[in-house]
Coordinates of C-alpha atoms in Angstrom, one line a residue:
X6 CA 30.8 -136.2 221.7
X7 CA 27.4 -134.6 221.9
X8 CA 24.1 -136.5 221.6
X9 CA 23.3 -134.6 218.4
X10 CA 26.4 -136.0 216.7
X11 CA 25.6 -139.5 217.9
X12 CA 22.1 -139.2 216.5
X13 CA 23.5 -138.0 213.2
X14 CA 25.9 -140.9 213.1
X15 CA 23.0 -143.4 213.8
X16 CA 21.0 -141.8 211.0
X17 CA 23.9 -142.1 208.6
X18 CA 24.2 -145.8 209.6
X19 CA 20.5 -146.3 208.8
X20 CA 20.8 -144.5 205.5
X21 CA 23.8 -146.6 204.5
X22 CA 21.9 -149.8 205.6
X23 CA 18.9 -148.9 203.4
X24 CA 21.1 -148.0 200.5
X25 CA 23.0 -151.3 200.8
X26 CA 19.8 -153.4 201.1
X27 CA 18.6 -151.8 197.8
X28 CA 21.8 -153.0 196.1
X29 CA 22.9 -149.3 195.9
X30 CA 19.9 -148.3 193.8
X31 CA 17.9 -146.4 196.4
X32 CA 18.1 -142.6 196.0
X33 CA 17.4 -139.8 198.4
X34 CA 13.6 -139.9 197.8
X35 CA 13.4 -143.6 198.4
X36 CA 15.6 -143.5 201.5
X37 CA 13.7 -140.4 202.8
X38 CA 10.3 -142.2 202.3
X39 CA 11.5 -145.3 204.1
X40 CA 12.8 -143.3 207.1
X41 CA 9.6 -141.2 207.1
X42 CA 7.6 -144.4 207.8
X43 CA 9.7 -144.8 211.0
X44 CA 9.0 -141.2 211.9
X45 CA 12.5 -139.9 210.9
X46 CA 12.8 -137.0 208.5
X47 CA 16.0 -136.6 206.5
X48 CA 17.2 -134.9 203.4
X49 CA 19.6 -135.7 200.6
X50 CA 22.5 -133.9 202.4
X51 CA 22.8 -136.9 204.8
X52 CA 23.4 -139.1 201.8
X53 CA 26.1 -136.8 200.6
X54 CA 27.6 -136.7 204.0
X55 CA 27.6 -140.6 204.1
X56 CA 29.3 -140.6 200.7
X57 CA 26.7 -142.7 198.9
X58 CA 25.3 -142.3 195.4
X59 CA 22.3 -144.0 193.8
X60 CA 23.2 -146.3 190.9
X61 CA 20.5 -146.9 188.3
X62 CA 20.7 -149.5 185.6
X63 CA 20.9 -148.0 182.2
X64 CA 18.6 -149.0 179.4
X65 CA 20.0 -150.6 176.3
X66 CA 20.7 -148.1 173.5
X67 CA 20.3 -149.3 170.0
X68 CA 22.9 -148.0 167.5
X69 CA 22.0 -147.1 164.0
X70 CA 24.2 -148.8 161.4
X71 CA 26.4 -146.5 159.3
X72 CA 25.6 -148.4 156.1
X73 CA 22.3 -149.4 154.6
X74 CA 21.7 -153.1 154.1
X75 CA 21.7 -154.7 150.7
X76 CA 18.2 -155.5 149.5
X77 CA 17.7 -158.9 147.9
X78 CA 15.8 -159.2 144.7
X79 CA 12.2 -160.2 145.0
X80 CA 12.2 -163.5 143.1
X81 CA 8.8 -164.7 144.4
X82 CA 6.9 -161.5 143.4
X83 CA 4.5 -162.3 146.3
X84 CA 3.4 -165.6 144.8
X85 CA 3.7 -167.7 147.9
X86 CA 1.7 -170.7 146.6
X87 CA 4.4 -173.4 146.4
X88 CA 3.7 -176.7 144.6
X89 CA 6.4 -178.9 146.1
X90 CA 8.3 -179.1 149.4
X91 CA 11.8 -177.6 149.7
X92 CA 11.3 -175.3 146.7
X93 CA 11.0 -172.0 148.7
X94 CA 12.3 -171.4 152.1
X95 CA 12.0 -168.2 154.1
X96 CA 13.7 -167.0 157.2
X97 CA 13.5 -164.5 160.0
X98 CA 15.7 -163.3 162.8
X99 CA 14.5 -162.0 166.2
X100 CA 16.0 -160.8 169.4
X101 CA 14.9 -162.1 172.8
X102 CA 15.8 -160.3 176.0
X103 CA 16.7 -163.0 178.5
X104 CA 17.0 -161.0 181.7
X105 CA 20.6 -160.0 181.5
X106 CA 21.5 -160.3 177.8
X107 CA 20.1 -160.6 174.3
X108 CA 19.5 -163.9 172.6
X109 CA 19.3 -164.1 168.8
X110 CA 16.9 -166.6 167.2
X111 CA 17.1 -167.4 163.5
X112 CA 14.4 -169.6 162.0
X113 CA 14.1 -171.1 158.4
X114 CA 10.6 -172.2 157.2
X115 CA 9.5 -174.3 154.3
X116 CA 6.7 -172.4 152.6
X117 CA 5.1 -175.5 151.2
X118 CA 4.7 -177.3 154.5
X119 CA 4.7 -174.1 156.6
X120 CA 7.0 -175.9 159.0
X121 CA 10.4 -175.1 160.6
X122 CA 13.2 -176.5 158.5
X123 CA 15.9 -175.3 160.9
X124 CA 16.7 -172.8 163.6
X125 CA 19.6 -171.5 165.6
X126 CA 20.0 -169.5 168.8
X127 CA 23.1 -167.6 169.9
X128 CA 24.2 -164.9 172.3

């Protein structure tokens, strides 16, 4: 086997090593830049030869609902001055990204005391 083939196999091994250390996310530009620091110049063909492909995490896509939501009647008519506790409650739902998944937080407030009456969190 010629020295040229041996060098190519060593380069392939370096490319595979860099790709594995990046958890398979490094592409040809990243690998090329890292090897350029070492004084080695390679192109994307070497990645193809090694049979590796960059895997990028996809962003979460929101789906539009097919139906419009029912709208509740406005019973308060923007008069939020409540005279007694536990007469008017309001609620809200929010989504919290927790690194790998969404958490859903629902909160109910008493408008008189402006305090949390109850809450729930789920996945």
